[in-house]
PDB file of C-alpha atoms in Angstrom:
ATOM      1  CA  UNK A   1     -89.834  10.286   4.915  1.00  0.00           C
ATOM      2  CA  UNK A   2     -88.478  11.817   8.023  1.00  0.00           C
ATOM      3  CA  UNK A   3     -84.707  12.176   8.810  1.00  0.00           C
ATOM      4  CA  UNK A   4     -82.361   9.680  10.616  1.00  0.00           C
ATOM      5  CA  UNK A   5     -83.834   7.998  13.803  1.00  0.00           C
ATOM      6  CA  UNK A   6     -87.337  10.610  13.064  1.00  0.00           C
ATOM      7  CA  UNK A   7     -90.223   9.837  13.311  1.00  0.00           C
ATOM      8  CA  UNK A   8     -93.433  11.339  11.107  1.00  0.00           C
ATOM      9  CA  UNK A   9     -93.720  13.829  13.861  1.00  0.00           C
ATOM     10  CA  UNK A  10     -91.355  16.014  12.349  1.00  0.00           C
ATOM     11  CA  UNK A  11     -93.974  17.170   9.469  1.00  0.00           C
ATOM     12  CA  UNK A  12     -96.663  17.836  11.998  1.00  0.00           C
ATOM     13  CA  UNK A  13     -96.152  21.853  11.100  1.00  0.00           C
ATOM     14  CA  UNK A  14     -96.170  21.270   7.218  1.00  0.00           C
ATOM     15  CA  UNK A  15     -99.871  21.992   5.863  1.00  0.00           C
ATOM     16  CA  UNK A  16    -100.918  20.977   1.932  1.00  0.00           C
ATOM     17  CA  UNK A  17    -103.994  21.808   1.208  1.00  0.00           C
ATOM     18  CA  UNK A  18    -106.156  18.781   1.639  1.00  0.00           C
ATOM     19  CA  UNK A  19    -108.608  19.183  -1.493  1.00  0.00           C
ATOM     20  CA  UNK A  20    -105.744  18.845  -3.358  1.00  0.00           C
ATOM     21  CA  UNK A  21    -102.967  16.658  -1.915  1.00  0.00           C
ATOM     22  CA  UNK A  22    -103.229  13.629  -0.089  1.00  0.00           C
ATOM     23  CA  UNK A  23    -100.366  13.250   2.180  1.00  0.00           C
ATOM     24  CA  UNK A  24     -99.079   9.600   3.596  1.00  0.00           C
ATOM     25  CA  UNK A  25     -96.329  10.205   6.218  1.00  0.00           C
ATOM     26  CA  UNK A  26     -94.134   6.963   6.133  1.00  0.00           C
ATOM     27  CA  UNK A  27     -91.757   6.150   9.593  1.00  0.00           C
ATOM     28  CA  UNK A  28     -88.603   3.923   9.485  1.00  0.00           C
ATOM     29  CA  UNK A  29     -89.284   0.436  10.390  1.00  0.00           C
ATOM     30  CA  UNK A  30     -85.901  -1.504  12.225  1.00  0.00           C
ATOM     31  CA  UNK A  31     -83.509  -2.737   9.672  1.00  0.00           C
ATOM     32  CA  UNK A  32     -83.466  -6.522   8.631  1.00  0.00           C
ATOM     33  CA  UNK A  33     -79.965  -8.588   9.394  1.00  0.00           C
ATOM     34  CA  UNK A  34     -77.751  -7.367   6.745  1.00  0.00           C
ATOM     35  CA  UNK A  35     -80.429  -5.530   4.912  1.00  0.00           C
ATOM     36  CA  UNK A  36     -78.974  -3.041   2.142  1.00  0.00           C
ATOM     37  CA  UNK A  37     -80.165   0.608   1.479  1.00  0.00           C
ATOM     38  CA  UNK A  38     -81.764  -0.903  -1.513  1.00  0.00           C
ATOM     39  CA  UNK A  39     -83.486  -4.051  -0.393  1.00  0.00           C
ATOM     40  CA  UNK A  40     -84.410  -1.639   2.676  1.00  0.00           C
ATOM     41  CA  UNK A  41     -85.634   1.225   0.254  1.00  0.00           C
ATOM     42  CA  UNK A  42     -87.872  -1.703  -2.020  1.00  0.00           C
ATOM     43  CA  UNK A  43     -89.199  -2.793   1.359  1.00  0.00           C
ATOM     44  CA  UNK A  44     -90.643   0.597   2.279  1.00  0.00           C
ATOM     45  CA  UNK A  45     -91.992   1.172  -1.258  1.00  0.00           C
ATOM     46  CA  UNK A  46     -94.550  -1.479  -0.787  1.00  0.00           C
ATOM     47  CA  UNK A  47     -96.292   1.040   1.647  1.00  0.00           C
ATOM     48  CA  UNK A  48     -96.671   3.115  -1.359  1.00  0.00           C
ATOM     49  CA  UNK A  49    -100.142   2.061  -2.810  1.00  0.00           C
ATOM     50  CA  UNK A  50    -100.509   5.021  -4.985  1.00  0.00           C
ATOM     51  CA  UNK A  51     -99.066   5.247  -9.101  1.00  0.00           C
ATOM     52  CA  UNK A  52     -96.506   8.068  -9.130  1.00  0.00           C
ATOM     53  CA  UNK A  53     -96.562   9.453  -6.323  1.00  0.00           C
ATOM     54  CA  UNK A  54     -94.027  12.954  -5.115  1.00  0.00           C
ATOM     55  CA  UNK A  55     -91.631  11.061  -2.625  1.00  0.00           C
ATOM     56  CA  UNK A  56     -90.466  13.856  -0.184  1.00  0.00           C
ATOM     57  CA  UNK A  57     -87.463  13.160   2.129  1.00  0.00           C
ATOM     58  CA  UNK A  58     -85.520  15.104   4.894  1.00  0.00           C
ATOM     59  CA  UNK A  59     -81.929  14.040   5.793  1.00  0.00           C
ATOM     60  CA  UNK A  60     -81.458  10.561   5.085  1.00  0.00           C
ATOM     61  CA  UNK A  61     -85.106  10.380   4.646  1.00  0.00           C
ATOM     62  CA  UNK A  62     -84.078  12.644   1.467  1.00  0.00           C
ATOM     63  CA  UNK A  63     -81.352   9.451   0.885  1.00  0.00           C
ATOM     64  CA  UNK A  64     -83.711   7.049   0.846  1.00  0.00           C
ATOM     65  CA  UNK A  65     -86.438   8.466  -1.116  1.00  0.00           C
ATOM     66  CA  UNK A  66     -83.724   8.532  -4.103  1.00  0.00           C
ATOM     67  CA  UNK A  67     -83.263   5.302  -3.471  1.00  0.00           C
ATOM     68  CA  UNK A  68     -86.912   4.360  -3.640  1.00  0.00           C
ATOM     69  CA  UNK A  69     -87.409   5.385  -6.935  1.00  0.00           C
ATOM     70  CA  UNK A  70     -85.464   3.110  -8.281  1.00  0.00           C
ATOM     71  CA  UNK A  71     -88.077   0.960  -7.756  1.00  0.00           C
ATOM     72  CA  UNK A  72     -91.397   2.308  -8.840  1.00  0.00           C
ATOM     73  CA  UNK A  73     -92.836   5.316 -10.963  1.00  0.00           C
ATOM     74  CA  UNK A  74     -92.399   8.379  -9.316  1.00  0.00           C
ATOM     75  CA  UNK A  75     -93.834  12.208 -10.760  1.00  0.00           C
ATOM     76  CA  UNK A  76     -91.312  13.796  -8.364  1.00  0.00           C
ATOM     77  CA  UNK A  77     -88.631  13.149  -5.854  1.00  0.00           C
ATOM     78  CA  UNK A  78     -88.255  16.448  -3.519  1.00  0.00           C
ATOM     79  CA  UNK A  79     -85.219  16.470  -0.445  1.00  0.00           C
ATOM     80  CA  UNK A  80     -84.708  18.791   1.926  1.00  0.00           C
ATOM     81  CA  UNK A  81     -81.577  19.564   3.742  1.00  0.00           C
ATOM     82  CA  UNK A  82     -80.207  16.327   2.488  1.00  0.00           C
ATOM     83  CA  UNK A  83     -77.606  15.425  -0.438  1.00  0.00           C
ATOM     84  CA  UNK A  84     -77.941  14.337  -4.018  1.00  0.00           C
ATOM     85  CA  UNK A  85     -74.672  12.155  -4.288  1.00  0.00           C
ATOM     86  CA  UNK A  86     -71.810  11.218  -1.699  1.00  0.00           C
ATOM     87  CA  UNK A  87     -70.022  13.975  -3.582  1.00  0.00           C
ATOM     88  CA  UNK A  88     -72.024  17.013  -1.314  1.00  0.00           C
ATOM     89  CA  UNK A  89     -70.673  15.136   2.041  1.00  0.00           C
ATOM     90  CA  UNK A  90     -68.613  16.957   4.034  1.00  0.00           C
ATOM     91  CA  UNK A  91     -64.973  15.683   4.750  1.00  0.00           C
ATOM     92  CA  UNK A  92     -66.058  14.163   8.024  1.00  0.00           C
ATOM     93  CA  UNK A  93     -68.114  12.088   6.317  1.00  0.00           C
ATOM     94  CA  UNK A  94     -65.803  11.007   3.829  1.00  0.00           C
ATOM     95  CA  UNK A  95     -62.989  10.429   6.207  1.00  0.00           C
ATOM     96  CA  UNK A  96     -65.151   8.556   8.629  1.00  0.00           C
ATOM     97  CA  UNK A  97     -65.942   6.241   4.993  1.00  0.00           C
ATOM     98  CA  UNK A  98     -61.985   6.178   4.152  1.00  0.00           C
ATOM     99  CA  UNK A  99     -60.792   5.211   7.541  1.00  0.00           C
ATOM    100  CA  UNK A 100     -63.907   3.108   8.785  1.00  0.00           C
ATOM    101  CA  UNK A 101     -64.578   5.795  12.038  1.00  0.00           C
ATOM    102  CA  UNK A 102     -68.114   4.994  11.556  1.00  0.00           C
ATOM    103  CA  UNK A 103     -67.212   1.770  13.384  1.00  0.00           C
ATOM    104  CA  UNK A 104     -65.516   3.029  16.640  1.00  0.00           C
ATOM    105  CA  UNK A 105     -68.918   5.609  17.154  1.00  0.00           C
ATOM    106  CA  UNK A 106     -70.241   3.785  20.314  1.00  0.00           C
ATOM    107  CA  UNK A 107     -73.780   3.569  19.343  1.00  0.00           C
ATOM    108  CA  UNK A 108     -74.740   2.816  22.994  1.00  0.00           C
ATOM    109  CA  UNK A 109     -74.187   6.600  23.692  1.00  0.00           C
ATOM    110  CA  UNK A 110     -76.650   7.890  20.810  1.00  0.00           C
ATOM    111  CA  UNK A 111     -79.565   6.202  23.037  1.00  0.00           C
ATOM    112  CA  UNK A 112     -79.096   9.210  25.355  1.00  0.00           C
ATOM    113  CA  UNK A 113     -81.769  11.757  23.968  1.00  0.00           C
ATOM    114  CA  UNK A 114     -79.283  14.626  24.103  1.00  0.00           C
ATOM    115  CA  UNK A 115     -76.411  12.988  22.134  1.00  0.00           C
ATOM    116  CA  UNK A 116     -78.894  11.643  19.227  1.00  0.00           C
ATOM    117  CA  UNK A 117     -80.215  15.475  19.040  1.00  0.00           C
ATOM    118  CA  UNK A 118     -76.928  16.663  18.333  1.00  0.00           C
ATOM    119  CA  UNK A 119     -75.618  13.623  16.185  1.00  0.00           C
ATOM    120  CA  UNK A 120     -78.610  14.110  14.078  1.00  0.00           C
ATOM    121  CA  UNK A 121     -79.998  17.698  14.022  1.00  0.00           C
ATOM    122  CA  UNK A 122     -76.538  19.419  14.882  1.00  0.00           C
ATOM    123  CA  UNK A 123     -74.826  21.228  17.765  1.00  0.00           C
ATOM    124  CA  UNK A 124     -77.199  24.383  18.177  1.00  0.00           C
ATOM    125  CA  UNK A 125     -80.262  22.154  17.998  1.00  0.00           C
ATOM    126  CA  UNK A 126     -78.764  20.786  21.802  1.00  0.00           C
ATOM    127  CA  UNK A 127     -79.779  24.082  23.099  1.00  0.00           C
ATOM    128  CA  UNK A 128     -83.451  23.278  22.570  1.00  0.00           C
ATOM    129  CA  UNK A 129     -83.099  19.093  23.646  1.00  0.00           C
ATOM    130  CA  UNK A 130     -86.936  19.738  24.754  1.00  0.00           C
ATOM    131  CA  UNK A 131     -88.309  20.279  21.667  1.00  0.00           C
ATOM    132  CA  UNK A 132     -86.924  17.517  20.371  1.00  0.00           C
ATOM    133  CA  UNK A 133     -88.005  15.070  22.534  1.00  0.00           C
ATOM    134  CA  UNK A 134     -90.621  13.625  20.654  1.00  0.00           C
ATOM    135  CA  UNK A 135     -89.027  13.946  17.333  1.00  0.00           C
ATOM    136  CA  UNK A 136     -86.468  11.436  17.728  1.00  0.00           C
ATOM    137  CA  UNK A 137     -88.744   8.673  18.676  1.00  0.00           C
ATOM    138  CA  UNK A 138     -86.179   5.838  17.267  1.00  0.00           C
ATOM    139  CA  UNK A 139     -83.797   5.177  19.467  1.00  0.00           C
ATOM    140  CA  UNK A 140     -82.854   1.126  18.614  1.00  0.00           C
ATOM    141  CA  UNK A 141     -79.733   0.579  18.600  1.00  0.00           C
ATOM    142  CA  UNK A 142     -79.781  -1.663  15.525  1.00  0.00           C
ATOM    143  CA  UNK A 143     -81.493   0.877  13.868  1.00  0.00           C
ATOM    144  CA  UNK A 144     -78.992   3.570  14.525  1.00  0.00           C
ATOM    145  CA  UNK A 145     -75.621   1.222  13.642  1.00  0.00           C
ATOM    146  CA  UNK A 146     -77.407   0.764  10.374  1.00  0.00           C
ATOM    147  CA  UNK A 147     -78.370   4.096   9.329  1.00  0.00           C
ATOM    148  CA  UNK A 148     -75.080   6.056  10.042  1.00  0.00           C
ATOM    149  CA  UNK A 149     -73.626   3.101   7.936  1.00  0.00           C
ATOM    150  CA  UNK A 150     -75.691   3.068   5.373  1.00  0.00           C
ATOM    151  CA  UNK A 151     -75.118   7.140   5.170  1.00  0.00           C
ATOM    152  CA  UNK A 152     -71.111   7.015   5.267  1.00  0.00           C
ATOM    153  CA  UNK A 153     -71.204   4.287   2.734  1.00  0.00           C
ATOM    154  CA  UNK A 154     -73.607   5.409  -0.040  1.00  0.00           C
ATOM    155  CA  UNK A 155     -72.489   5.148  -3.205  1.00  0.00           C
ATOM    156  CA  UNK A 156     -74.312   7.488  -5.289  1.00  0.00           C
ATOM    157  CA  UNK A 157     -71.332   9.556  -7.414  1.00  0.00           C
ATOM    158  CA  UNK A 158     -74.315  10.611  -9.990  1.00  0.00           C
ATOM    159  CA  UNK A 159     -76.731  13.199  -8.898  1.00  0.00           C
ATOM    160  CA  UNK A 160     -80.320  12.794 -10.395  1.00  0.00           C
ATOM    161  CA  UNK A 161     -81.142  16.007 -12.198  1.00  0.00           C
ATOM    162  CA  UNK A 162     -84.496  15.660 -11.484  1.00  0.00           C
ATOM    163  CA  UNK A 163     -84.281  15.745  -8.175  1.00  0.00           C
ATOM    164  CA  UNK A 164     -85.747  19.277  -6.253  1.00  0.00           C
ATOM    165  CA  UNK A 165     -82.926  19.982  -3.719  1.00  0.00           C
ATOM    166  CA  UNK A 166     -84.321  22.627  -1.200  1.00  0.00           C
ATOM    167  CA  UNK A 167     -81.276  23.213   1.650  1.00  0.00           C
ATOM    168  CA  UNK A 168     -80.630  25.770   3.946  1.00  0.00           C
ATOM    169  CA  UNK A 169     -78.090  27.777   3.408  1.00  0.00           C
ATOM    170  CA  UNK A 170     -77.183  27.617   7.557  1.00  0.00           C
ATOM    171  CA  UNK A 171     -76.913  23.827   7.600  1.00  0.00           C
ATOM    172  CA  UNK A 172     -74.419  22.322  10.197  1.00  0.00           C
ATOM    173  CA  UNK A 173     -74.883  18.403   9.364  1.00  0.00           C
ATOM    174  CA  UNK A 174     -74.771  19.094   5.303  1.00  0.00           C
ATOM    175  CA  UNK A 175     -73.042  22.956   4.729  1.00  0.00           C
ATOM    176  CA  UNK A 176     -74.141  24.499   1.818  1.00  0.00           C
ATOM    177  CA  UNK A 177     -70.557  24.891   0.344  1.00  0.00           C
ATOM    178  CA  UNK A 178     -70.904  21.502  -0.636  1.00  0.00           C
ATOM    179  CA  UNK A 179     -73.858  21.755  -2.026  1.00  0.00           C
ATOM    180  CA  UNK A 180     -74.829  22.394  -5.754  1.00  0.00           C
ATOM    181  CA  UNK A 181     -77.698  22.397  -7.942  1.00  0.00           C
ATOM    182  CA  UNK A 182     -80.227  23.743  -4.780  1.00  0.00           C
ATOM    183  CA  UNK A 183     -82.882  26.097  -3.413  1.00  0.00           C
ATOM    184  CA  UNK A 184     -81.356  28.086  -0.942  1.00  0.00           C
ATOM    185  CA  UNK A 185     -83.579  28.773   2.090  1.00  0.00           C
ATOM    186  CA  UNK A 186     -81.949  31.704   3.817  1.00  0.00           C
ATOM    187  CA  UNK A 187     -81.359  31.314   7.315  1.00  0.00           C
ATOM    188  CA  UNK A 188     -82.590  27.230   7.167  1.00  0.00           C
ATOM    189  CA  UNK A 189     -80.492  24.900   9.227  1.00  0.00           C
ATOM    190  CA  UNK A 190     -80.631  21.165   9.366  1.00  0.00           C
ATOM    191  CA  UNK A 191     -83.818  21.521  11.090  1.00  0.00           C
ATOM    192  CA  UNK A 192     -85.719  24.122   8.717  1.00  0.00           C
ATOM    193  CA  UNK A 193     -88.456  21.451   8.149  1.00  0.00           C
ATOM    194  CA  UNK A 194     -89.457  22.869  12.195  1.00  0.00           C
ATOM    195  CA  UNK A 195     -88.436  26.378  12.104  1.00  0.00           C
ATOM    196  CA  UNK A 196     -88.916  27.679   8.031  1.00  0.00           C
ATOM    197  CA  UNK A 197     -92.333  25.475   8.324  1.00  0.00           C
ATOM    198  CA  UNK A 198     -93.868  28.918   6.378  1.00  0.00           C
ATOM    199  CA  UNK A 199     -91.302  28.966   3.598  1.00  0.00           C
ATOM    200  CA  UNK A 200     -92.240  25.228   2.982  1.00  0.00           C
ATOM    201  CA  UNK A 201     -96.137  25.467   3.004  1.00  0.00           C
ATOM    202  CA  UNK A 202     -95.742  28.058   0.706  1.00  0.00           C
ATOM    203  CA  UNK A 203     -93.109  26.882  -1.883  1.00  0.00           C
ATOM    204  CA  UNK A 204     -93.718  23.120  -1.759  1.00  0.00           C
ATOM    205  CA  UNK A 205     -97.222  23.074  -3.155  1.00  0.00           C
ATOM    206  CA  UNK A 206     -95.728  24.982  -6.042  1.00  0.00           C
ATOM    207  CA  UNK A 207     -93.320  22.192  -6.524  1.00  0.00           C
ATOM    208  CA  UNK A 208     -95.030  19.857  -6.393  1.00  0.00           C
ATOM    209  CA  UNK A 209     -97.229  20.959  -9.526  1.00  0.00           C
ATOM    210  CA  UNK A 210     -95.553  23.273 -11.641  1.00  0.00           C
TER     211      UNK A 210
END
């Protein structure tokens, strides 16, 4: 599952071997009216037609793929550069929660390509708004007013333990100092599933099945 307002783009440089993996990008579909994370996260899991799958998810995509396995069997869930609880957010996040910010963001902005690069991949990624271009393919506004809500406000306080946490240890959006319980990718910012694409085709296959 890609990150916040991604689309399945973002894996195209992540390579499993395809006599032994089968890999089934999903892409966010637009939010119903007053749709939770969960009934949102039980809607996507009936895309899923295989038993027990490994749910990988970057960003939010890492969010909601927790939240997706509260609904069906899963043999792994693997996130990357994302967060395990609301307990790893940084204070900006949590102030935006205590003092309802979230709500004064004017979401009409984030349509602008260069502002929803640097809301959602950081402020160095702005430097390479090009590249990005057709990353970010989801760009509704409904969409967007949803998601950053649905990040401030979840309520995980309890981690999963079984969750794989790989994070980079140069992450702007989710800093590693608030981080625990990860593997550290040296030099990975919030967008290391693009630039430590190597790292990943080497480690995650070894993840996936030890």
């Amino acid at each position: 599952m890609p990150g916040l307002a991604a689309s399945k783009a973002i894996f195209e440089r992540i390579e499993l071997q395809e006599e032994i993996f089968e890999t089934i990008l999903l892409e966010w579909e637009i939010p119903l009216d007053k749709e939770s994370l969960a009934e949102y996260a039980k809607r996507i899991t009936i895309k899923i037609k295989h038993e027990n799958p490994v749910l990988i998810g970057v960003s939010f995509g890492g969010i909601l793929v927790q939240e997706m396995a509260k609904f069906i069997a899963v043999r792994k869930v693997i996130i990357i550069s994302s967060v395990k609880s609301n307990l790893e957010f940084p204070r900006r996040i949590k102030i935006a929660k205590a003092t309802q910010a979230y709500k004064l963001i004017p979401m009409n902005l984030l349509l602008s390509l260069e502002n929803l690069v640097k809301f959602t991949f950081g402020e160095k990624a702005n430097k390479k708004i090009d590249l990005y271009r057709k990353y970010l393919s989801i760009r509704d506004i409904r969409y967007l007013q949803w998601a950053v809500e649905k990040v401030v406000l979840w309520d995980r306080t309890e981690p999963d333990k079984n969750v794989i946490h790989i994070h980079g240890d140069a992450d702007e959006v989710f800093p590693i100092r608030y981080i625990t319980d990860c593997i550290v990718v040296k030099g990975g910012t919030h967008i290391m599933i693009l630039t430590k694409y190597r790292w990943l085709n080497e480690n995650l296959p070894k993840l996936i099945l030890e």
